[in-house]
mmCIF file of C-alpha atoms in Angstrom:
data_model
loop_
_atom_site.group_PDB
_atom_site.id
_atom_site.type_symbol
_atom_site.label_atom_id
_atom_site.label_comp_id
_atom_site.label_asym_id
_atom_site.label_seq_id
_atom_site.Cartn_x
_atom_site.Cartn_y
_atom_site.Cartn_z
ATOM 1 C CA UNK A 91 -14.265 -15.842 -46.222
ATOM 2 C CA UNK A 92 -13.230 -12.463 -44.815
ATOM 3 C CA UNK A 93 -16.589 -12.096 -43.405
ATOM 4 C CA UNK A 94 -16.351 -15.240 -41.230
ATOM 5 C CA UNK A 95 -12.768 -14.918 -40.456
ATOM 6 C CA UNK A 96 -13.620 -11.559 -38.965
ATOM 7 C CA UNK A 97 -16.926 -12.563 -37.364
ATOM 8 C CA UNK A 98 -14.614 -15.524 -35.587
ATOM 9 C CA UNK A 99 -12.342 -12.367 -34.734
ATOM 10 C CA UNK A 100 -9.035 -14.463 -35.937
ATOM 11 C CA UNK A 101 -6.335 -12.779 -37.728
ATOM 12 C CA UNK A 102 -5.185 -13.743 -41.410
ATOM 13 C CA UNK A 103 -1.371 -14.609 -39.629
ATOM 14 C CA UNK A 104 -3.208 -17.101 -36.930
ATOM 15 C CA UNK A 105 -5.784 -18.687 -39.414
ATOM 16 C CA UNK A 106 -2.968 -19.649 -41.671
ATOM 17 C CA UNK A 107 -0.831 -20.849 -38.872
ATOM 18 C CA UNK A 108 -3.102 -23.161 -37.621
ATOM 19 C CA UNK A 109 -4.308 -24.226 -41.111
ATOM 20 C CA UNK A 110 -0.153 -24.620 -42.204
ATOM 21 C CA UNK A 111 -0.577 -22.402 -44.868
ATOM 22 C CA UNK A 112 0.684 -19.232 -45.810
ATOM 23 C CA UNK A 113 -1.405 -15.733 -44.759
ATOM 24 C CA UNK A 114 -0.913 -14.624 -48.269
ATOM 25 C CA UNK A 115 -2.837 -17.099 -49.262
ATOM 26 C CA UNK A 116 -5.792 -16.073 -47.093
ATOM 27 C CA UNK A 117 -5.074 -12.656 -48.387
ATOM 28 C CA UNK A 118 -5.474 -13.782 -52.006
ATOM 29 C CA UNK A 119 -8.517 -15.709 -51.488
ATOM 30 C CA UNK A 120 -10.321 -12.552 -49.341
ATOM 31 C CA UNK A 121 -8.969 -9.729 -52.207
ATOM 32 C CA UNK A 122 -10.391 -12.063 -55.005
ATOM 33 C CA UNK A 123 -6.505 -12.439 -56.294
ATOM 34 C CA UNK A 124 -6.858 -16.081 -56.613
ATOM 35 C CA UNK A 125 -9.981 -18.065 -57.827
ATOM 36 C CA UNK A 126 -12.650 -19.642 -55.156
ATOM 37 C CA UNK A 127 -11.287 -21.750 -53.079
ATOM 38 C CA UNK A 128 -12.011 -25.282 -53.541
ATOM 39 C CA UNK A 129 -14.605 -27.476 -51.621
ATOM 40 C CA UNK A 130 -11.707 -29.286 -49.202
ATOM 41 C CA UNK A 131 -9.836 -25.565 -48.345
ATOM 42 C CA UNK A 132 -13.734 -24.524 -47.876
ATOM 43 C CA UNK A 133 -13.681 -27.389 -45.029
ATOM 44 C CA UNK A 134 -10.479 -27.039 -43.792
ATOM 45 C CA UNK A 135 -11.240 -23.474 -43.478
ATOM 46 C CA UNK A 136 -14.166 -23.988 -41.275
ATOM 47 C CA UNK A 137 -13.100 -26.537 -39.362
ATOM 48 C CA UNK A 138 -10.307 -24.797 -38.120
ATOM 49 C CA UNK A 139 -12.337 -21.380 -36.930
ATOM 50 C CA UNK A 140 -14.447 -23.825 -35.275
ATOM 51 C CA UNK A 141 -11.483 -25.522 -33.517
ATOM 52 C CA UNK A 142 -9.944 -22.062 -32.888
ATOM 53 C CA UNK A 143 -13.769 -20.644 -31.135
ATOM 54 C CA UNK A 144 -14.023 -24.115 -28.827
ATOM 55 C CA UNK A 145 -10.449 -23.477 -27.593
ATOM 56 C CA UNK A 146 -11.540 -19.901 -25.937
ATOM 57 C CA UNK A 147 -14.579 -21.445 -25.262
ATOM 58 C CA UNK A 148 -16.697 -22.151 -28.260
ATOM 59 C CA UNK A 149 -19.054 -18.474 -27.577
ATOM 60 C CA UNK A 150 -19.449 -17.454 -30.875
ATOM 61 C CA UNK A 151 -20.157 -21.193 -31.835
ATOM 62 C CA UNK A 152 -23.203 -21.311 -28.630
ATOM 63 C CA UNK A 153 -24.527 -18.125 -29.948
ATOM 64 C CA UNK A 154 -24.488 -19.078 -33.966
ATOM 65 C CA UNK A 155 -26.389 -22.325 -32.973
ATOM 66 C CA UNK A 156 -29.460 -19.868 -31.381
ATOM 67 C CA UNK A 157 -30.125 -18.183 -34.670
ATOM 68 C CA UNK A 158 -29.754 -20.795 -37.202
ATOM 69 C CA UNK A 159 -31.287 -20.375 -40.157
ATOM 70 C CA UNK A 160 -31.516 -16.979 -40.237
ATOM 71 C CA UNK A 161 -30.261 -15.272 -43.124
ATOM 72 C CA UNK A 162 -26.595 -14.354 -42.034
ATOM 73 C CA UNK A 163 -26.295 -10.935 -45.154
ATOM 74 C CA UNK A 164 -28.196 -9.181 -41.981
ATOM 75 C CA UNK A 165 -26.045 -10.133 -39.129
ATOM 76 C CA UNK A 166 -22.441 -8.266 -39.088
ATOM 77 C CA UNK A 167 -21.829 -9.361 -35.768
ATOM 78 C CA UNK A 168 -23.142 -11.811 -32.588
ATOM 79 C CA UNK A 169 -21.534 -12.025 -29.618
ATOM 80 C CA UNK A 170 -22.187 -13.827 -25.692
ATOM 81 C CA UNK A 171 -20.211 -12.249 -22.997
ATOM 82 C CA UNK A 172 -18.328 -14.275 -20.359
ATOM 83 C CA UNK A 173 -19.533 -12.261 -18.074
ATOM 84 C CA UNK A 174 -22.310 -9.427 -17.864
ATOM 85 C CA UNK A 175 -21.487 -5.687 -18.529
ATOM 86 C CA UNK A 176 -23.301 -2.609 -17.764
ATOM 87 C CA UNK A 177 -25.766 -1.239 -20.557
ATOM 88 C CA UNK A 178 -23.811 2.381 -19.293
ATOM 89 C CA UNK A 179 -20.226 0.005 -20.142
ATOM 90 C CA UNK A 180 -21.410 -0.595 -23.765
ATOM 91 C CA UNK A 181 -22.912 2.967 -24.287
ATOM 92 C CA UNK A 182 -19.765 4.122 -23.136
ATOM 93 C CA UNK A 183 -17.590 2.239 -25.129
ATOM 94 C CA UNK A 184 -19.924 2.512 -28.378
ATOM 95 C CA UNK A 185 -19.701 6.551 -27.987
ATOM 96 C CA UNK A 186 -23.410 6.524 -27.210
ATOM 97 C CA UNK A 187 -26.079 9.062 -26.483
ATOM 98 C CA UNK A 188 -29.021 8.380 -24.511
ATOM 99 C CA UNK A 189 -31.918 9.009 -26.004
ATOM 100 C CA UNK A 190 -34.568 7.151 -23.726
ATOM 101 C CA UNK A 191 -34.258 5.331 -20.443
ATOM 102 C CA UNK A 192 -30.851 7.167 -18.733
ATOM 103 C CA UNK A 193 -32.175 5.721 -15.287
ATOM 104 C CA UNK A 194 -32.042 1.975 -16.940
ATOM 105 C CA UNK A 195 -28.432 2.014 -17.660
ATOM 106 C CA UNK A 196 -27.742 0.135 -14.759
ATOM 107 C CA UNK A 197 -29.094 -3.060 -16.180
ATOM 108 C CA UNK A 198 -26.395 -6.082 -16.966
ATOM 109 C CA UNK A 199 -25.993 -6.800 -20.922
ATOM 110 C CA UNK A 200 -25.027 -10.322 -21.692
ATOM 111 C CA UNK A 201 -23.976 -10.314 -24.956
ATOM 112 C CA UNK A 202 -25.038 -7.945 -28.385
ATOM 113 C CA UNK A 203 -26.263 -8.532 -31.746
ATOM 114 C CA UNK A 204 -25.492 -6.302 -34.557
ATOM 115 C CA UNK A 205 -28.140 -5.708 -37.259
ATOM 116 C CA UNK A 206 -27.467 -4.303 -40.896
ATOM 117 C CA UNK A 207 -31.059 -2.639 -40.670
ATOM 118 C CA UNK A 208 -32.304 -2.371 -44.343
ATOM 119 C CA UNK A 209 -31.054 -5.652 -45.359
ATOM 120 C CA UNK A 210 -33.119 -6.889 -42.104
ATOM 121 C CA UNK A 211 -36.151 -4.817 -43.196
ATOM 122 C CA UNK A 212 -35.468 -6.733 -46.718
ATOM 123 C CA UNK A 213 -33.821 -10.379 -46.217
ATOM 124 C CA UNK A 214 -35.623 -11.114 -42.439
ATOM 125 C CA UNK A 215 -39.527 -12.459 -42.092
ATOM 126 C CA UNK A 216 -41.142 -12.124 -38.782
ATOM 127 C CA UNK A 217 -40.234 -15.633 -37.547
ATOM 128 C CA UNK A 218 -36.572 -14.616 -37.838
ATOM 129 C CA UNK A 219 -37.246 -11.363 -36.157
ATOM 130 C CA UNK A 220 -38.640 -13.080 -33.190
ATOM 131 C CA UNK A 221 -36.006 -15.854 -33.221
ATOM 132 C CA UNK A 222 -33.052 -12.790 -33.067
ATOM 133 C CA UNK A 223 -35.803 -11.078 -30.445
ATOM 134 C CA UNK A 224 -35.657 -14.268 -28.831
ATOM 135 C CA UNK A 225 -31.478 -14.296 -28.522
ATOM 136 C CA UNK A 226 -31.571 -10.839 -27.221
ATOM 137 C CA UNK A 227 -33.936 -10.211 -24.098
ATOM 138 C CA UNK A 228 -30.409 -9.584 -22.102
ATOM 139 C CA UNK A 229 -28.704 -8.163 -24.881
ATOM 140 C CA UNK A 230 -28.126 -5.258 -26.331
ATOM 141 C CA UNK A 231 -29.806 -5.319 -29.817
ATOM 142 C CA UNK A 232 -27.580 -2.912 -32.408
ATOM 143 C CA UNK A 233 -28.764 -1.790 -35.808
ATOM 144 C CA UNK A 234 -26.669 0.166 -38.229
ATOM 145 C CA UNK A 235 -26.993 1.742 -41.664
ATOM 146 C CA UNK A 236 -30.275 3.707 -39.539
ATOM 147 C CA UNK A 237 -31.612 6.437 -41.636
ATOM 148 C CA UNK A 238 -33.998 7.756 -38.808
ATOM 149 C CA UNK A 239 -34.620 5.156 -36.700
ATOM 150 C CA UNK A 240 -38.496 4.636 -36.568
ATOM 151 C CA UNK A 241 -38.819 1.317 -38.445
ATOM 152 C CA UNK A 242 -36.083 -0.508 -35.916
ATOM 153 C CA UNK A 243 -38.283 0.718 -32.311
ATOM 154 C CA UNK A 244 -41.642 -0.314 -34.624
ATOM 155 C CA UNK A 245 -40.390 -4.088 -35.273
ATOM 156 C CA UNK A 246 -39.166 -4.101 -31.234
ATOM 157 C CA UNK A 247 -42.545 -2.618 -30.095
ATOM 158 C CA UNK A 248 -44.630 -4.897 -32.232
ATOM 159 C CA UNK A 249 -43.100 -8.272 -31.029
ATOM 160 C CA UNK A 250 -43.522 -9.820 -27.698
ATOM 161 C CA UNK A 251 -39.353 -10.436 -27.062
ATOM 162 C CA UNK A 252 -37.573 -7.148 -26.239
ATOM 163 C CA UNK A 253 -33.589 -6.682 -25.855
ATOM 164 C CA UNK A 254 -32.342 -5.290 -23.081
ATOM 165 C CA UNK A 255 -30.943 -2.018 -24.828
ATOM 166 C CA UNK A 256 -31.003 -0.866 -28.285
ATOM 167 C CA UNK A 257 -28.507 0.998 -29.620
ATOM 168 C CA UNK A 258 -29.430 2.818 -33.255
ATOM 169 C CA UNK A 259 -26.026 3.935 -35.551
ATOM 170 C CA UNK A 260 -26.099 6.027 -38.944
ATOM 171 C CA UNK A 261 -28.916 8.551 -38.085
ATOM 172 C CA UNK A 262 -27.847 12.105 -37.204
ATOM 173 C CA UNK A 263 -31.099 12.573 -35.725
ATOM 174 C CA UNK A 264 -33.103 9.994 -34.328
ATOM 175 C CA UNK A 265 -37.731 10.080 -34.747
ATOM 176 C CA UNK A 266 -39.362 11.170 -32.279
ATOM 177 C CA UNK A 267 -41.447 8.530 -32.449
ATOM 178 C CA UNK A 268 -38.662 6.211 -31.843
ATOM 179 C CA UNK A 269 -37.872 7.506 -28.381
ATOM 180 C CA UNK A 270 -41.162 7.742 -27.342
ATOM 181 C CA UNK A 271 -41.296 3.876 -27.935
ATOM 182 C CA UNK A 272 -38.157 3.175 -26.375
ATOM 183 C CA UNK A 273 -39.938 5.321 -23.392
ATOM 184 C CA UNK A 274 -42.885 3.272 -23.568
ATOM 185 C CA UNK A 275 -40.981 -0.107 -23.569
ATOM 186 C CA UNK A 276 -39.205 1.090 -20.796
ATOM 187 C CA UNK A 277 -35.837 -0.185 -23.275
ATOM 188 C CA UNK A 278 -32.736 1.997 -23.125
ATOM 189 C CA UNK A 279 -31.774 4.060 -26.771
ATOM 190 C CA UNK A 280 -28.717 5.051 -27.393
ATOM 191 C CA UNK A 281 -27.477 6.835 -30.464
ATOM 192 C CA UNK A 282 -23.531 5.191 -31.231
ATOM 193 C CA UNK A 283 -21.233 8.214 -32.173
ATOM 194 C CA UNK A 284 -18.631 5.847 -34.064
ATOM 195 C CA UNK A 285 -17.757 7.332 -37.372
ATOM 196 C CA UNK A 286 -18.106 3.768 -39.700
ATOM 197 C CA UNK A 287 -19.890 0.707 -38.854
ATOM 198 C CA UNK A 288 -16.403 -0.718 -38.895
ATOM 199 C CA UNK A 289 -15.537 0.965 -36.070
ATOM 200 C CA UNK A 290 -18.522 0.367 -33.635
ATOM 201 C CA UNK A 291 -17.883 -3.401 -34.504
ATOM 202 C CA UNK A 292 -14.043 -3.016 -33.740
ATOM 203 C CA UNK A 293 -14.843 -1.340 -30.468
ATOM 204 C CA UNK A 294 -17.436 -4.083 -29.445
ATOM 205 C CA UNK A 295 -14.842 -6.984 -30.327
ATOM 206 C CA UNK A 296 -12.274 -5.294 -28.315
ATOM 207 C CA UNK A 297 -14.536 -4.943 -25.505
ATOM 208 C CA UNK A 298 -15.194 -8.602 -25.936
ATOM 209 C CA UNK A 299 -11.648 -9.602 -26.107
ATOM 210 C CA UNK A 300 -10.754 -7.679 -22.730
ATOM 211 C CA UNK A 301 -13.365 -10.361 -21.124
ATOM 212 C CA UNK A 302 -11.990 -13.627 -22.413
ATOM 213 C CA UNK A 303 -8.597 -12.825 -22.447
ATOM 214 C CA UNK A 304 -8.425 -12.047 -18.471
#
């Protein structure tokens, strides 16, 4: 539940309000303090991030529907901007450094993807790779948990579909071989600087937020 709460971006306090229940009972439900919820809460629970996402908009909803059926332990986060961004914006507010590509930062990003890397290595075939591909060729294509960073730039060089950007996170040194693919693709790499996964996300929502909130 937490997951999709958070991935929704709503806050315990407004789920329960608009649900007409109390946030400590979202709070017991996400710490495991009460037993799993029941089939109706399960619905009601849905139903109401879905009527919370269509009242700013329905984004998050638009970009869920382009990768169904892809196994969702990989994705921590999806997002479609309102309106485009700079790929220098997002390295900027991800605490990026270039690695490839400076003189392509220039380029508009509509919207990012963020990939838990070995579970994607592990839990995604190659359909679903080109399906997320697919969703990202003006996006900014994130994977974290990166131990060097070769196998993410191999999986982007060997399919067709390429994202507008790629940002790696984890790695305190990034393969050579990686940049000199992003060089070849002609793609953008930027190593994120954020201490936790948790925080690049956070960062990216707020981003997000800025845009739909003006």
């Amino acid at each position: 539940m937490r997951k999709w709460r958070e991935l929704f971006n709503v806050s315990q306090v407004k789920l329960a309000e608009e649900m007409g229940i109390s946030p400590s009972v979202i709070s017991d439900y996400e710490s495991g303090r009460r037993k799993s919820p029941g089939t109706q809460f399960v619905r009601r629970f849905v139903e109401t991030l879905i009527s919370i996402d269509e009242a700013v908009g329905g984004h998050l909803l638009h970009e869920l529907s382009r990768i169904a059926g892809i196994p969702t332990e990989a994705i921590l986060d999806v997002r479609e901007f309102p309106v485009p961004v700079s790929a220098q914006k997002i390295c900027d507010t991800i605490q990026g450094t270039i690695l490839a590509c400076p003189h392509l930062l220039n380029r508009n990003i509509y919207g990012y993807t963020v990939l838990d890397s070995p579970k994607a290595i592990v839990t995604l075939s190659g359909m679903d790779f080109m399906q997320i591909f697919g969703t990202t060729t003006e996006r900014v294509l994130i994977f974290t948990n990166v131990t060097r960073g070769r196998s993410p730039m191999v999986a982007v060089r060997v399919t067709p579909l390429k994202p507008r950007m790629i940002v790696l996170h984890g790695p305190k040194e990034v393969d050579s071989l990686g940049v000199k693919l992003a060089e070849i693709e002609q793609i953008p790499l930027v190593l994120s600087n954020m201490k936790t996964t948790n925080d690049l996300i956070a960062a990216l929502k707020e981003l997000y937020q800025s845009m739909i909130s003006k």
